[in-house]
mmCIF file of N, CA, C and O in Angstrom:
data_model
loop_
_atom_site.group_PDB
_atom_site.id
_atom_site.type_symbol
_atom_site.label_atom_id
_atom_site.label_comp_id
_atom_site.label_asym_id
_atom_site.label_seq_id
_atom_site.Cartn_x
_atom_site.Cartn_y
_atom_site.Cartn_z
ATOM 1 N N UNK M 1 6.412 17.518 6.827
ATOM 2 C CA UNK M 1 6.954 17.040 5.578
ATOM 3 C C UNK M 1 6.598 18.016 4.461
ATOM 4 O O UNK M 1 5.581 18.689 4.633
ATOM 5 N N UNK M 2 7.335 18.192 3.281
ATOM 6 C CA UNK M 2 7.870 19.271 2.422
ATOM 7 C C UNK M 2 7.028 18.544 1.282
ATOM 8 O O UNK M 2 7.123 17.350 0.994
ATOM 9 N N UNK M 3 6.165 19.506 0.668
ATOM 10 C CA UNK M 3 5.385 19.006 -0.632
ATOM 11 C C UNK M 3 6.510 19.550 -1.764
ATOM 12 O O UNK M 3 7.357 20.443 -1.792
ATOM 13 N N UNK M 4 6.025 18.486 -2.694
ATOM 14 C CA UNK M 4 7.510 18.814 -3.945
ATOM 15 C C UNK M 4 6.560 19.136 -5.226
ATOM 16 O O UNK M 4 5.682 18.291 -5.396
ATOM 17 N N UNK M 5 6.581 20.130 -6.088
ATOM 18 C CA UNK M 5 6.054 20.264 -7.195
ATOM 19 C C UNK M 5 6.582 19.656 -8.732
ATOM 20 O O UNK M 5 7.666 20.095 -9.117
ATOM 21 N N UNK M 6 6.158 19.073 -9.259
ATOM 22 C CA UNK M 6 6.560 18.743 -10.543
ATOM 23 C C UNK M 6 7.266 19.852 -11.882
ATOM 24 O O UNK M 6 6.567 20.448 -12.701
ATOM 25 N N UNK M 7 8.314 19.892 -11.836
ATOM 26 C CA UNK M 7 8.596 21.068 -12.857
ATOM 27 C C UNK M 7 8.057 20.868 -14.246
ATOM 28 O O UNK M 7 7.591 21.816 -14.878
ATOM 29 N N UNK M 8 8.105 19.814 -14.664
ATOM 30 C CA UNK M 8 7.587 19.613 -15.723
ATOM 31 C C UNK M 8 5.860 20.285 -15.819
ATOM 32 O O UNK M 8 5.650 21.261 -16.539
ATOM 33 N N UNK M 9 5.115 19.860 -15.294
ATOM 34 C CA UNK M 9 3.585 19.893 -15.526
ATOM 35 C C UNK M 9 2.888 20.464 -14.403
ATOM 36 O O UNK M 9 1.839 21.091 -14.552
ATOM 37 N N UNK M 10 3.647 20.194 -12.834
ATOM 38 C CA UNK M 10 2.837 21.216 -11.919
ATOM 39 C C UNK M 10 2.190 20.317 -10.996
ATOM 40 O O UNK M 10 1.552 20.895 -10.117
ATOM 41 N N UNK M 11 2.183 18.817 -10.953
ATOM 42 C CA UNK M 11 1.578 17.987 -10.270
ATOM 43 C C UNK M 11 2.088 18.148 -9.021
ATOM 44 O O UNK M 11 3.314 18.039 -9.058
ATOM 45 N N UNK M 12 1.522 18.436 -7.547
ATOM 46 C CA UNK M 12 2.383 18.449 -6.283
ATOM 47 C C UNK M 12 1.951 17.074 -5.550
ATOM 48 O O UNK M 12 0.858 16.510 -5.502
ATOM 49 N N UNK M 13 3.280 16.719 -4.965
ATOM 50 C CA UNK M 13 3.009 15.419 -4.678
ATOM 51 C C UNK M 13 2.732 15.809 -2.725
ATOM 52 O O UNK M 13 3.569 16.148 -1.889
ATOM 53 N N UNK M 14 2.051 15.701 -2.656
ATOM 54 C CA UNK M 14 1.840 15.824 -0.973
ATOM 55 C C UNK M 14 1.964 14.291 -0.285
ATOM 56 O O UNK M 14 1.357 13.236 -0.469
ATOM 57 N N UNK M 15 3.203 14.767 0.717
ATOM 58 C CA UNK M 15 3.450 13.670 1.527
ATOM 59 C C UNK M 15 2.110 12.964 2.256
ATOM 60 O O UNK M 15 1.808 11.776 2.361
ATOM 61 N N UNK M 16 1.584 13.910 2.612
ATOM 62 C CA UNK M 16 -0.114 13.304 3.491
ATOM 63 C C UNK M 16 -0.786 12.511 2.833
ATOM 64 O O UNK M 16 -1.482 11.680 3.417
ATOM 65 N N UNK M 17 -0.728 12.592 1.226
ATOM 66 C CA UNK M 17 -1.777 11.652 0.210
ATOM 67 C C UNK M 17 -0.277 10.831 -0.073
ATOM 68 O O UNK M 17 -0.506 9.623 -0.122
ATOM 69 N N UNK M 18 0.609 11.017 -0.194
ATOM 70 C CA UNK M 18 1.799 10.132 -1.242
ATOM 71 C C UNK M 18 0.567 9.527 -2.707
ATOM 72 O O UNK M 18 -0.538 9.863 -3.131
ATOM 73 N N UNK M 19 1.534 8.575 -3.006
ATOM 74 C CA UNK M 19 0.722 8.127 -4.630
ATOM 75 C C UNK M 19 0.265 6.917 -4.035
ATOM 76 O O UNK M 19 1.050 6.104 -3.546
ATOM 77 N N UNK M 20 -0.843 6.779 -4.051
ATOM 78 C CA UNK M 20 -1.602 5.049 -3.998
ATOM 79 C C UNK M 20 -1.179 4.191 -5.067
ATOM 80 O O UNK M 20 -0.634 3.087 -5.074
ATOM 81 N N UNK M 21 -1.631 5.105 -6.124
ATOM 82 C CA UNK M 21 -1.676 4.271 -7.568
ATOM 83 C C UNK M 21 -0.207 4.103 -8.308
ATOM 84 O O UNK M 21 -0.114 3.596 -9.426
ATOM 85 N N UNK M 22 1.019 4.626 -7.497
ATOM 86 C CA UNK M 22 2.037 4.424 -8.010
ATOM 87 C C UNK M 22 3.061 3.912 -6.632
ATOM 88 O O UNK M 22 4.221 4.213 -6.350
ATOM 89 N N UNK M 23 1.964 2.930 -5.886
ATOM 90 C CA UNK M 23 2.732 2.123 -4.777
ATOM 91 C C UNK M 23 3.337 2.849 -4.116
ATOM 92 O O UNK M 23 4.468 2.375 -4.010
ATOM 93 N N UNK M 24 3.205 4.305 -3.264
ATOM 94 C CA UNK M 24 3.784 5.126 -2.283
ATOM 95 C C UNK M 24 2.762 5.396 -1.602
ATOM 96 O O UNK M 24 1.796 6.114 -1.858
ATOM 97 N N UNK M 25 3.090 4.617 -0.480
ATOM 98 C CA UNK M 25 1.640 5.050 0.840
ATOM 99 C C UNK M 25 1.847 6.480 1.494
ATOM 100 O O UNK M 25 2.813 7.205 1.731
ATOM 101 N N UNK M 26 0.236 6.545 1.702
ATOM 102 C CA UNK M 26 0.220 7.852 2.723
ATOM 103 C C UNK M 26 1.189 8.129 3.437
ATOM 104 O O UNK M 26 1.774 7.225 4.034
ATOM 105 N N UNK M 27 1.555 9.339 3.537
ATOM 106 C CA UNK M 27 2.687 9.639 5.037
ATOM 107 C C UNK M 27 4.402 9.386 4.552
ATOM 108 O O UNK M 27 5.289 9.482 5.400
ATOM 109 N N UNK M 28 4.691 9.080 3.200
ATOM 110 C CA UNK M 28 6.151 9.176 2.793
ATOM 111 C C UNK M 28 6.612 10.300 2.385
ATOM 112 O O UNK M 28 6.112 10.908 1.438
ATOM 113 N N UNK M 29 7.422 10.627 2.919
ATOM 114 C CA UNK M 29 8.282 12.071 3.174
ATOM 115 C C UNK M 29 8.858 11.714 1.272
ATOM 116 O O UNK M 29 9.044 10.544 0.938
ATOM 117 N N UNK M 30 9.012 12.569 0.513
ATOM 118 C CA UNK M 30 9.394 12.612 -0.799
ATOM 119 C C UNK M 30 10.508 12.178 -0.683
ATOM 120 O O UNK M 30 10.681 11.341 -1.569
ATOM 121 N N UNK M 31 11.656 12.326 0.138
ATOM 122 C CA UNK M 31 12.950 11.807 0.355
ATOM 123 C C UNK M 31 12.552 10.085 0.105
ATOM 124 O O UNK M 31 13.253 9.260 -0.481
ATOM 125 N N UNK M 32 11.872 9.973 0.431
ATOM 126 C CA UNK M 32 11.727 8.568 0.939
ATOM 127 C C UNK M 32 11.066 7.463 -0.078
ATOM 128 O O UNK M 32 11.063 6.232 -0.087
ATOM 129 N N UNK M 33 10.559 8.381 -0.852
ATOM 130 C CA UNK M 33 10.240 7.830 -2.366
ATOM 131 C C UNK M 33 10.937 6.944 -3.164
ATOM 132 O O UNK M 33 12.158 7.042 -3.040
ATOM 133 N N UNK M 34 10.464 5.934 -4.107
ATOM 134 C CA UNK M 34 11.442 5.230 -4.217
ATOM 135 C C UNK M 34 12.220 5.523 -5.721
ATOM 136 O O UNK M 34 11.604 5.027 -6.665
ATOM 137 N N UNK M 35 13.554 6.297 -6.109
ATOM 138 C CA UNK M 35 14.271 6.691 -7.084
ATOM 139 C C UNK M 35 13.936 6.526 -8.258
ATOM 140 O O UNK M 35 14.182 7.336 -9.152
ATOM 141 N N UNK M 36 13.130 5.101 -8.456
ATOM 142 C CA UNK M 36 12.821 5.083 -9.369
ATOM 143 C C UNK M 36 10.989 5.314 -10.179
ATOM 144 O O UNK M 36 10.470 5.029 -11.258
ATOM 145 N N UNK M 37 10.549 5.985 -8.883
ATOM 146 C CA UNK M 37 9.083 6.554 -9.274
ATOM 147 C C UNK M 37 9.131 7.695 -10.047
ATOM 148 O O UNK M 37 10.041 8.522 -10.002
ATOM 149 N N UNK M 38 7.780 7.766 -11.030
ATOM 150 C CA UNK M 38 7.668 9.125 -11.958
ATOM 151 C C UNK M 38 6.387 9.695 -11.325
ATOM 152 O O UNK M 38 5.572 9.172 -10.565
ATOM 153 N N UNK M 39 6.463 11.073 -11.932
ATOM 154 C CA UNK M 39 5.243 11.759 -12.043
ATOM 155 C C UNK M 39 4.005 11.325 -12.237
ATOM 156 O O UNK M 39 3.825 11.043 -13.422
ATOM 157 N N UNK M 40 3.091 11.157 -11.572
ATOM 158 C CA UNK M 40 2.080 10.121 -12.223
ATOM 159 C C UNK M 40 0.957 10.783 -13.131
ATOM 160 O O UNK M 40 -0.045 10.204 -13.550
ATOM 161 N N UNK M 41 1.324 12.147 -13.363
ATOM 162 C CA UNK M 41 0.860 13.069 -14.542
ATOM 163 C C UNK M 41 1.652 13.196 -15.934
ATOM 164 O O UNK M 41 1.050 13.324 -17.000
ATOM 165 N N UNK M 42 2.891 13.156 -15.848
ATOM 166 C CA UNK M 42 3.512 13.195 -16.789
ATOM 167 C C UNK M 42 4.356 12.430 -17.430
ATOM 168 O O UNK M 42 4.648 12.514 -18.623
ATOM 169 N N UNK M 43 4.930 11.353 -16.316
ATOM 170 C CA UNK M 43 5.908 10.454 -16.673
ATOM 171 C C UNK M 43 7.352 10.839 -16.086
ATOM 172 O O UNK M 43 8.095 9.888 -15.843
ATOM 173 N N UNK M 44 7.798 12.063 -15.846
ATOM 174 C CA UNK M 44 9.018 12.619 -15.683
ATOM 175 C C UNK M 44 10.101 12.131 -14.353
ATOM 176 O O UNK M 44 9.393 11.855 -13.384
ATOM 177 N N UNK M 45 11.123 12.006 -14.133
ATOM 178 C CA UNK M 45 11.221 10.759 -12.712
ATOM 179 C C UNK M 45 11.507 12.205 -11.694
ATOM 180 O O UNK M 45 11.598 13.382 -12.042
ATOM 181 N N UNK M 46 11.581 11.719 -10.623
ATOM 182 C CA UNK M 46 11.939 12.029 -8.933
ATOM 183 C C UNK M 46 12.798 13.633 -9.332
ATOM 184 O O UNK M 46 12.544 14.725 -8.824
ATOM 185 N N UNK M 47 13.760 13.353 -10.296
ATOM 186 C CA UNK M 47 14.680 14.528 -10.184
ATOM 187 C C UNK M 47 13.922 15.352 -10.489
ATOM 188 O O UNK M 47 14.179 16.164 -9.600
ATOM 189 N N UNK M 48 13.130 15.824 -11.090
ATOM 190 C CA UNK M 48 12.067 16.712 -12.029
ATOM 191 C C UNK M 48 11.549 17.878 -10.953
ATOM 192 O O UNK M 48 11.150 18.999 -11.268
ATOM 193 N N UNK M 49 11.632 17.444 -9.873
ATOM 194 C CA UNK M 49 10.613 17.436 -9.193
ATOM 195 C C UNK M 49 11.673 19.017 -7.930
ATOM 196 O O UNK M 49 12.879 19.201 -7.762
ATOM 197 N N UNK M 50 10.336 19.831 -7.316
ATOM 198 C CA UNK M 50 11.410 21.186 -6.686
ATOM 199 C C UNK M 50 10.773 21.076 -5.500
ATOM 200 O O UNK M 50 9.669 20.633 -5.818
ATOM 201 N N UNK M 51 10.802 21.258 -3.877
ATOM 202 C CA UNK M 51 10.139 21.599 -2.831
ATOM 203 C C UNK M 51 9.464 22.973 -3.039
ATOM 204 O O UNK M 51 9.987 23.939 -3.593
ATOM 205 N N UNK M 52 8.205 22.912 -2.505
ATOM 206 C CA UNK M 52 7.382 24.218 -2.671
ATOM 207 C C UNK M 52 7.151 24.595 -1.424
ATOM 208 O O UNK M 52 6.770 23.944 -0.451
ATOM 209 N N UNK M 53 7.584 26.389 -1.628
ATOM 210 C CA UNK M 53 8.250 27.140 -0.793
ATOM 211 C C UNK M 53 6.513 27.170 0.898
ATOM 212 O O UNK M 53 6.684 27.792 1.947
#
């Protein structure tokens, strides 16, 4: 699974941790995220966001 970086601020969301604190368990592929989650650094939503190479 593909870690996605935050364009805005730089936060990378790694599928292996996902967000606890923003109700996305361990092990969710970023696809799989739910559309309407943000950055939990910045606020910015899902689209913001680039796969890192």
């Amino acid at each position: 699974m593909k870690k996605y970086v935050c364009d805005a601020c730089g936060y990378v969301y790694d599928p292996q941790i996902g967000d606890p604190d923003g109700g996305v368990a361990a092990g969710t592929a970023f696809e799989d995220v739910p559309d309407d989650w943000v950055c939990p650094d910045c606020g910015v939503g899902k689209d913001q966001f680039s796969p890192v190479d």
